[in-house]
């Protein structure tokens, strides 16, 4: 099953036409963060082992989601790092460290 957006347009000569653009629906998951990054520790203060543990945690989560939902039509899983714009200092340097939301 595929999803798309149908666009109804008018060209320069007032001719009407339709175009369909394929669209993949998406949603974001924010997992519970039980690592040092979840407690506001900046990436400079994190040890290499902590960073490795965090990466392993997200790889395990990604593998589980793919295993469970790919048979139901899941196309792909991406890990995106999003900035929490509600944070008081979201424009500061610390907000860009690993402690932000993925």
mmCIF file of C-alpha atoms in Angstrom:
data_model
loop_
_atom_site.group_PDB
_atom_site.id
_atom_site.type_symbol
_atom_site.label_atom_id
_atom_site.label_comp_id
_atom_site.label_asym_id
_atom_site.label_seq_id
_atom_site.Cartn_x
_atom_site.Cartn_y
_atom_site.Cartn_z
ATOM 1 C CA UNK A 1 0.000 0.000 0.000
ATOM 2 C CA UNK A 2 1.352 3.406 -0.931
ATOM 3 C CA UNK A 3 0.435 6.900 0.160
ATOM 4 C CA UNK A 4 0.512 10.040 -1.916
ATOM 5 C CA UNK A 5 -0.617 13.617 -2.191
ATOM 6 C CA UNK A 6 -2.709 14.674 -5.174
ATOM 7 C CA UNK A 7 -2.085 18.227 -6.345
ATOM 8 C CA UNK A 8 -4.574 20.003 -8.603
ATOM 9 C CA UNK A 9 -2.804 22.763 -10.524
ATOM 10 C CA UNK A 10 -3.401 25.361 -13.232
ATOM 11 C CA UNK A 11 -0.685 26.222 -15.741
ATOM 12 C CA UNK A 12 0.064 29.578 -17.376
ATOM 13 C CA UNK A 13 -2.542 28.938 -20.083
ATOM 14 C CA UNK A 14 -5.319 28.167 -17.541
ATOM 15 C CA UNK A 15 -5.254 24.424 -18.237
ATOM 16 C CA UNK A 16 -6.025 22.303 -15.196
ATOM 17 C CA UNK A 17 -3.988 19.221 -14.432
ATOM 18 C CA UNK A 18 -3.331 16.842 -11.572
ATOM 19 C CA UNK A 19 -0.017 15.573 -10.231
ATOM 20 C CA UNK A 20 0.432 12.820 -7.667
ATOM 21 C CA UNK A 21 3.469 12.917 -5.415
ATOM 22 C CA UNK A 22 4.387 9.774 -3.468
ATOM 23 C CA UNK A 23 4.544 10.436 0.261
ATOM 24 C CA UNK A 24 5.852 8.292 3.087
ATOM 25 C CA UNK A 25 3.992 8.983 6.324
ATOM 26 C CA UNK A 26 6.242 9.365 9.357
ATOM 27 C CA UNK A 27 6.153 9.811 13.103
ATOM 28 C CA UNK A 28 8.685 10.413 15.848
ATOM 29 C CA UNK A 29 9.365 8.275 18.912
ATOM 30 C CA UNK A 30 11.153 9.686 21.922
ATOM 31 C CA UNK A 31 12.540 6.756 23.935
ATOM 32 C CA UNK A 32 13.173 6.962 27.650
ATOM 33 C CA UNK A 33 16.737 8.048 28.153
ATOM 34 C CA UNK A 34 18.368 6.280 31.089
ATOM 35 C CA UNK A 35 21.949 7.130 30.137
ATOM 36 C CA UNK A 36 24.248 9.904 31.291
ATOM 37 C CA UNK A 37 23.055 12.049 28.385
ATOM 38 C CA UNK A 38 19.554 12.038 29.811
ATOM 39 C CA UNK A 39 20.787 13.822 32.899
ATOM 40 C CA UNK A 40 22.172 16.857 31.075
ATOM 41 C CA UNK A 41 25.765 15.705 30.905
ATOM 42 C CA UNK A 42 27.455 17.416 27.974
ATOM 43 C CA UNK A 43 29.236 15.371 25.339
ATOM 44 C CA UNK A 44 32.546 16.809 26.554
ATOM 45 C CA UNK A 45 31.929 15.295 29.994
ATOM 46 C CA UNK A 46 30.812 11.924 28.643
ATOM 47 C CA UNK A 47 33.293 9.099 28.505
ATOM 48 C CA UNK A 48 33.799 7.088 25.324
ATOM 49 C CA UNK A 49 32.111 4.146 27.045
ATOM 50 C CA UNK A 50 28.992 6.248 27.745
ATOM 51 C CA UNK A 51 28.764 7.322 24.105
ATOM 52 C CA UNK A 52 29.213 3.714 22.963
ATOM 53 C CA UNK A 53 26.503 2.579 25.402
ATOM 54 C CA UNK A 54 24.127 5.237 24.076
ATOM 55 C CA UNK A 55 24.780 4.223 20.457
ATOM 56 C CA UNK A 56 24.246 0.550 21.336
ATOM 57 C CA UNK A 57 20.975 1.425 23.075
ATOM 58 C CA UNK A 58 19.623 3.171 19.959
ATOM 59 C CA UNK A 59 20.849 0.396 17.639
ATOM 60 C CA UNK A 60 19.011 -2.170 19.783
ATOM 61 C CA UNK A 61 15.879 -0.027 19.750
ATOM 62 C CA UNK A 62 16.059 0.374 15.963
ATOM 63 C CA UNK A 63 16.534 -3.375 15.450
ATOM 64 C CA UNK A 64 13.540 -4.165 17.653
ATOM 65 C CA UNK A 65 11.273 -1.690 15.855
ATOM 66 C CA UNK A 66 12.294 -3.059 12.441
ATOM 67 C CA UNK A 67 11.794 -6.667 13.544
ATOM 68 C CA UNK A 68 8.332 -5.948 14.952
ATOM 69 C CA UNK A 69 6.895 -3.593 12.347
ATOM 70 C CA UNK A 70 8.581 -4.298 9.008
ATOM 71 C CA UNK A 71 6.166 -7.196 8.310
ATOM 72 C CA UNK A 72 3.328 -4.692 8.810
ATOM 73 C CA UNK A 73 4.649 -2.276 6.195
ATOM 74 C CA UNK A 74 7.323 -0.245 7.964
ATOM 75 C CA UNK A 75 9.583 1.133 5.272
ATOM 76 C CA UNK A 76 12.601 2.332 7.252
ATOM 77 C CA UNK A 77 13.811 3.603 10.616
ATOM 78 C CA UNK A 78 16.083 6.607 11.017
ATOM 79 C CA UNK A 79 17.632 8.057 14.133
ATOM 80 C CA UNK A 80 17.267 11.827 14.069
ATOM 81 C CA UNK A 81 18.665 14.216 16.620
ATOM 82 C CA UNK A 82 16.059 16.856 17.386
ATOM 83 C CA UNK A 83 16.561 19.986 19.457
ATOM 84 C CA UNK A 84 14.107 20.640 22.291
ATOM 85 C CA UNK A 85 12.896 24.158 21.483
ATOM 86 C CA UNK A 86 11.061 24.329 24.823
ATOM 87 C CA UNK A 87 14.353 24.077 26.720
ATOM 88 C CA UNK A 88 15.318 27.372 28.407
ATOM 89 C CA UNK A 89 18.723 27.529 26.709
ATOM 90 C CA UNK A 90 17.891 25.906 23.367
ATOM 91 C CA UNK A 91 20.053 28.456 21.521
ATOM 92 C CA UNK A 92 23.123 27.884 23.683
ATOM 93 C CA UNK A 93 26.045 25.606 22.949
ATOM 94 C CA UNK A 94 25.099 22.988 25.537
ATOM 95 C CA UNK A 95 21.759 22.290 23.868
ATOM 96 C CA UNK A 96 23.610 20.959 20.828
ATOM 97 C CA UNK A 97 25.422 18.307 22.837
ATOM 98 C CA UNK A 98 24.438 14.674 23.017
ATOM 99 C CA UNK A 99 22.181 15.377 25.994
ATOM 100 C CA UNK A 100 19.398 16.709 23.762
ATOM 101 C CA UNK A 101 16.475 14.670 22.530
ATOM 102 C CA UNK A 102 17.339 12.290 19.693
#
